[in-house]
mmCIF file with all atom_site columns, C-alpha atoms in Angstrom:
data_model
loop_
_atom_site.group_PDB
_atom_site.id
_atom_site.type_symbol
_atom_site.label_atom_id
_atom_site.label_alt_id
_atom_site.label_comp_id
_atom_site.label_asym_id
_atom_site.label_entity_id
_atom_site.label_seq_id
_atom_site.pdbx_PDB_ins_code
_atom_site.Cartn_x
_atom_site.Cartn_y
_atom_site.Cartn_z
_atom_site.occupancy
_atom_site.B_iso_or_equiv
_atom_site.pdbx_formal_charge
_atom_site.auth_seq_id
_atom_site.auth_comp_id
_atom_site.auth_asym_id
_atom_site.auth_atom_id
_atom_site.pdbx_PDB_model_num
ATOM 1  C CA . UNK Y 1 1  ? 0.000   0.000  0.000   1.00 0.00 ? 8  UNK Y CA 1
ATOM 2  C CA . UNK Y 1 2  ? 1.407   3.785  -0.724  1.00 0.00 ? 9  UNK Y CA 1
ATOM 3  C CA . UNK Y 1 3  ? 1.655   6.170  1.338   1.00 0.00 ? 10 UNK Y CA 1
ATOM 4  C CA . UNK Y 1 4  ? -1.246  8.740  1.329   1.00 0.00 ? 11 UNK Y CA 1
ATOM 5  C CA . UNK Y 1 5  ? -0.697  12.004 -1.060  1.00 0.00 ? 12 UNK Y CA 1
ATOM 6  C CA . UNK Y 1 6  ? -0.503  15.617 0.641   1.00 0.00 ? 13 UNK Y CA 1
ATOM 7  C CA . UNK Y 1 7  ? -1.046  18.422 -1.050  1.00 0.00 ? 14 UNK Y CA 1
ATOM 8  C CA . UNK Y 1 8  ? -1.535  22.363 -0.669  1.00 0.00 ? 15 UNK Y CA 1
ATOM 9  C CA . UNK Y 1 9  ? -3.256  24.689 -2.754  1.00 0.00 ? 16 UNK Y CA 1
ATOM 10 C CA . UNK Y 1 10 ? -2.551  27.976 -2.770  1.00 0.00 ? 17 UNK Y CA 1
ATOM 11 C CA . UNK Y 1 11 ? -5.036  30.938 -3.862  1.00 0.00 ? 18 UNK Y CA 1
ATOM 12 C CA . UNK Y 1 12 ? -4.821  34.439 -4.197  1.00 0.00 ? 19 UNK Y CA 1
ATOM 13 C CA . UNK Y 1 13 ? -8.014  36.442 -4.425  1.00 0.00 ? 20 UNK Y CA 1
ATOM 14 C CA . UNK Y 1 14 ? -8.549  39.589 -7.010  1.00 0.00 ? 21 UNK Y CA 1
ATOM 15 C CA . UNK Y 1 15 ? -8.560  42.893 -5.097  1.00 0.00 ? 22 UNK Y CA 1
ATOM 16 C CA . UNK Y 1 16 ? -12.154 42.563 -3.520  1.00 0.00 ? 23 UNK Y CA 1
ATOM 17 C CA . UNK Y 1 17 ? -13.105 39.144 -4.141  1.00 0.00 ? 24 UNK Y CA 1
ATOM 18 C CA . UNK Y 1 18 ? -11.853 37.366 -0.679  1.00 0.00 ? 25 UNK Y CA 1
ATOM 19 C CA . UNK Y 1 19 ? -15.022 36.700 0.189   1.00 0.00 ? 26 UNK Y CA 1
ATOM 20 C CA . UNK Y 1 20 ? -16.328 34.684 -2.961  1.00 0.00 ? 27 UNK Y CA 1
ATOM 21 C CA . UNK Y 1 21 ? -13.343 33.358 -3.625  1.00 0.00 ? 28 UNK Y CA 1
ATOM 22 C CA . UNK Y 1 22 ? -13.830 31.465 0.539   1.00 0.00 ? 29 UNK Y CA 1
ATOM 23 C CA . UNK Y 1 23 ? -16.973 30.659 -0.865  1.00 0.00 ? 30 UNK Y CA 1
ATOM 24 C CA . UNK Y 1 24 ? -16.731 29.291 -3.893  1.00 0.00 ? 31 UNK Y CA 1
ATOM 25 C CA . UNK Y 1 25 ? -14.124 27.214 -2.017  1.00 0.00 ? 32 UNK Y CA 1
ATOM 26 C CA . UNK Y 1 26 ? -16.372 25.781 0.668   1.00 0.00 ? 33 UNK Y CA 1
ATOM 27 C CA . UNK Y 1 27 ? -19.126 24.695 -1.446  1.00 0.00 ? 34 UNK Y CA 1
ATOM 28 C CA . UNK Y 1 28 ? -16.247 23.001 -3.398  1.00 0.00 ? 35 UNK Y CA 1
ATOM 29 C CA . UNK Y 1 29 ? -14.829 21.756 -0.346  1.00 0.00 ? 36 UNK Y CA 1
ATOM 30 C CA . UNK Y 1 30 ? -18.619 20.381 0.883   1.00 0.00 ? 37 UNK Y CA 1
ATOM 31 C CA . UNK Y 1 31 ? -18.494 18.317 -2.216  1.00 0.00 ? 38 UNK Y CA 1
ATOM 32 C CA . UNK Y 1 32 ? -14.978 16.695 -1.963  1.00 0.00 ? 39 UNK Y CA 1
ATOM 33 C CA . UNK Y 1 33 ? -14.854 15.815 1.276   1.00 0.00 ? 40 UNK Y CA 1
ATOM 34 C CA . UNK Y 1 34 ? -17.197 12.672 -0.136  1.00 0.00 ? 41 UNK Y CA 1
ATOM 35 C CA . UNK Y 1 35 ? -15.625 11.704 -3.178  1.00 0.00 ? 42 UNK Y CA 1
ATOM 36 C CA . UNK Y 1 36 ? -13.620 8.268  -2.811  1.00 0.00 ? 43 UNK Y CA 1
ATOM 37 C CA . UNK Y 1 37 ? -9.957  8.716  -1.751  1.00 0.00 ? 44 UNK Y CA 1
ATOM 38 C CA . UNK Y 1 38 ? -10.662 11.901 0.071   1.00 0.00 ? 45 UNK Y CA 1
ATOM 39 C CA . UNK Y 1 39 ? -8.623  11.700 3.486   1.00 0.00 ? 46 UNK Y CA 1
ATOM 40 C CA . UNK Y 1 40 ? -8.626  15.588 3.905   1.00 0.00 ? 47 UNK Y CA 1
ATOM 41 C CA . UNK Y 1 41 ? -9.515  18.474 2.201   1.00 0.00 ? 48 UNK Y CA 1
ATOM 42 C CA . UNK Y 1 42 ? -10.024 21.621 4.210   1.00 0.00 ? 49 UNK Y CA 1
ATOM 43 C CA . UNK Y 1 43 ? -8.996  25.359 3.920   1.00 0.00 ? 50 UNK Y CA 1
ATOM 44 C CA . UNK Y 1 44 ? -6.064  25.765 6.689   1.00 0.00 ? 51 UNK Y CA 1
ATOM 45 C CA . UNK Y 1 45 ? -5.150  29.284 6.094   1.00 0.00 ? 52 UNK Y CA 1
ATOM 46 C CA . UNK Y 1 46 ? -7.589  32.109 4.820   1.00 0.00 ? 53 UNK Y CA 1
ATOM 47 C CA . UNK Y 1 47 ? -6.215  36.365 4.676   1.00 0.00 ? 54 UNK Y CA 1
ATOM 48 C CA . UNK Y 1 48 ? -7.299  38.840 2.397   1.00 0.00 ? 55 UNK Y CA 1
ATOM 49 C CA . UNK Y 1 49 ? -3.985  38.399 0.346   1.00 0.00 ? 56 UNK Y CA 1
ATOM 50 C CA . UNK Y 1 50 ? -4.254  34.518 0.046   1.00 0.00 ? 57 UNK Y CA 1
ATOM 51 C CA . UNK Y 1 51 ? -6.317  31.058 0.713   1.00 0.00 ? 58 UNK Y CA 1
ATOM 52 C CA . UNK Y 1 52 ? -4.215  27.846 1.233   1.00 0.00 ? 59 UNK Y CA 1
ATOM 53 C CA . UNK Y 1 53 ? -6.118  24.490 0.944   1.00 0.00 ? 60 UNK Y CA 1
ATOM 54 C CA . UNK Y 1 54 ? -4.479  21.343 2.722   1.00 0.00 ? 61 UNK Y CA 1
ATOM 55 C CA . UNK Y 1 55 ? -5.466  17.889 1.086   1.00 0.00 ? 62 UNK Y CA 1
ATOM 56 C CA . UNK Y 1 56 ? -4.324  14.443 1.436   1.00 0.00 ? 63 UNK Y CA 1
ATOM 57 C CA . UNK Y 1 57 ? -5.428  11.708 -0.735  1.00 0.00 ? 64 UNK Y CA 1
ATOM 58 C CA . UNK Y 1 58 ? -5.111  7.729  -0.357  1.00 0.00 ? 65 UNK Y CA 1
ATOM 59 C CA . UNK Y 1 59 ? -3.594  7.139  -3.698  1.00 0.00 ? 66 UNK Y CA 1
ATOM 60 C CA . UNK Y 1 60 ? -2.666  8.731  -6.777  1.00 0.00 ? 67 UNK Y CA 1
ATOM 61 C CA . UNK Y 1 61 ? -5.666  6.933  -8.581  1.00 0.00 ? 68 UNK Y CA 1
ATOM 62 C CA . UNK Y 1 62 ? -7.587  8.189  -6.486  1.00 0.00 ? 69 UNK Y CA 1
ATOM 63 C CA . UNK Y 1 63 ? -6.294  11.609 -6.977  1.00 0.00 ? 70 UNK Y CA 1
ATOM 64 C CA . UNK Y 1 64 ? -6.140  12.151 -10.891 1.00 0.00 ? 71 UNK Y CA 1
ATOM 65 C CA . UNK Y 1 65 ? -10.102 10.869 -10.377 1.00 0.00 ? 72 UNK Y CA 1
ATOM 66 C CA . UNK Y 1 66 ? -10.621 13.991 -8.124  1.00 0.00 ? 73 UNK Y CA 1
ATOM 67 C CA . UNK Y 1 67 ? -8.524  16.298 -10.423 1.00 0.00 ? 74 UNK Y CA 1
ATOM 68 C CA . UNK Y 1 68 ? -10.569 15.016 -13.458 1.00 0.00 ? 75 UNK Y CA 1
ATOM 69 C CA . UNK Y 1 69 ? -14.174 15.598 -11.648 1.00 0.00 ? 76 UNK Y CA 1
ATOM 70 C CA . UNK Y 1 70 ? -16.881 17.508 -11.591 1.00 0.00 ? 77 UNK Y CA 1
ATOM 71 C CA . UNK Y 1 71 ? -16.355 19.270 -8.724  1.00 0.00 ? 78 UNK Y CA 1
ATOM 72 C CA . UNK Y 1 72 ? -12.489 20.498 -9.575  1.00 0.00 ? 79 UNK Y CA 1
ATOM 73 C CA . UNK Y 1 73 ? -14.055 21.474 -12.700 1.00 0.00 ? 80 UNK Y CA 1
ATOM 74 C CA . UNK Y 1 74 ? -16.875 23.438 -11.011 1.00 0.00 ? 81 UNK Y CA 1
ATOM 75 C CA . UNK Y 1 75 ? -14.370 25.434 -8.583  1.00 0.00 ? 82 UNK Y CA 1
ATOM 76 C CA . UNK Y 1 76 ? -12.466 26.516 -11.429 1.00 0.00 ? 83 UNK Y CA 1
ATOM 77 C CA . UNK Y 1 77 ? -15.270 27.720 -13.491 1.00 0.00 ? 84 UNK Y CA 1
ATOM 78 C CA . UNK Y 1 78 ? -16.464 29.758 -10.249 1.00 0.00 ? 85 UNK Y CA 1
ATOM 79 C CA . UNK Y 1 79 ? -12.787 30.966 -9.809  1.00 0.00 ? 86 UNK Y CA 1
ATOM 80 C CA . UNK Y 1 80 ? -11.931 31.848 -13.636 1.00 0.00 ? 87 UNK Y CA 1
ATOM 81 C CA . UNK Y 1 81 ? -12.356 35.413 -13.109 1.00 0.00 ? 88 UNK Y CA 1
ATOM 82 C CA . UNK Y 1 82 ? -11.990 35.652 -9.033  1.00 0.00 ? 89 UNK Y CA 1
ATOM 83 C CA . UNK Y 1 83 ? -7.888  34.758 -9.157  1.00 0.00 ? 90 UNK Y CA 1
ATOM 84 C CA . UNK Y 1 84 ? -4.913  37.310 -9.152  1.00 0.00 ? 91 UNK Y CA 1
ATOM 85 C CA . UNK Y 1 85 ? -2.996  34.753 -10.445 1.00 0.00 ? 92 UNK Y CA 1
ATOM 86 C CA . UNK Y 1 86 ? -2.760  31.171 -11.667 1.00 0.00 ? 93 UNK Y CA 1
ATOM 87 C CA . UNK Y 1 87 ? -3.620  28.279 -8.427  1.00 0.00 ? 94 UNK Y CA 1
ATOM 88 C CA . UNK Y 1 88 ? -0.551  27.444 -7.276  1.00 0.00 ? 95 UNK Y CA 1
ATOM 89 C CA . UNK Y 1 89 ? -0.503  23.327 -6.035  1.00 0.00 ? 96 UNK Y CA 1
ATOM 90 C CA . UNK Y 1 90 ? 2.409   22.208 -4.567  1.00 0.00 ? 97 UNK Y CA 1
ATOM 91 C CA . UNK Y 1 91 ? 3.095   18.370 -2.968  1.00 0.00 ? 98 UNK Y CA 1
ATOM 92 C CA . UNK Y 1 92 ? 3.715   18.451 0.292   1.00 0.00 ? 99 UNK Y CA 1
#
C-alpha cells in the first residue's frame, strides 16, 4: 500500500473578491470531502492576500479521479475570473 498524497493549494483572491473566492471554495470543499480517496480536504489558512487548501489523498488513482471531476471542474469555473494569479498546487 502507498503512502497517502498531501497536497496544498494555494489561492490568491482579485482585489475585492476574498469573500467569494472562501466561498466558492467551501461549497467546493462540501463536495470533496465525499468523493472516494478523500482523506482531507479543508482550507487551513484564509487572509485577504491569500487562501491555502491542505489535502491528502489515499492514492494517486484516487487523486487524478478527483482532479478530473466535476467538482475540480466546477471550482475553477467559479474561480476563472476571481484569481490574481494562476492556483498554485504544490506536494507536500
Amino acid at each position: 500500500m502507498s503512502a497517502p498524497i498531501d497536497l496544498q493549494a494555494t489561492f490568491i483572491p482579485n482585489d475585492g473578491e476574498f469573500f467569494r473566492v472562501k466561498l466558492a471554495l467551501e461549497i467546493a470543499i462540501d463536495e470533496v470531502v465525499n468523493e472516494p480517496g478523500c482523506i482531507r480536504y479543508e482550507l487551513t489558512e484564509t487572509n485577504e492576500d491569500k487562501l491555502v487548501l491542505t489535502e491528502q489523498w489515499e492514492s494517486e488513482e484516487l487523486l487524478d479521479k478527483h482532479s478530473n471531476g466535476i467538482a475540480v471542474q466546477d471550482l475553477n469555473e467559479s474561480l476563472s475570473a476571481l484569481l490574481a494569479e494562476p492556483v498554485k498546487v504544490e506536494r507536500i
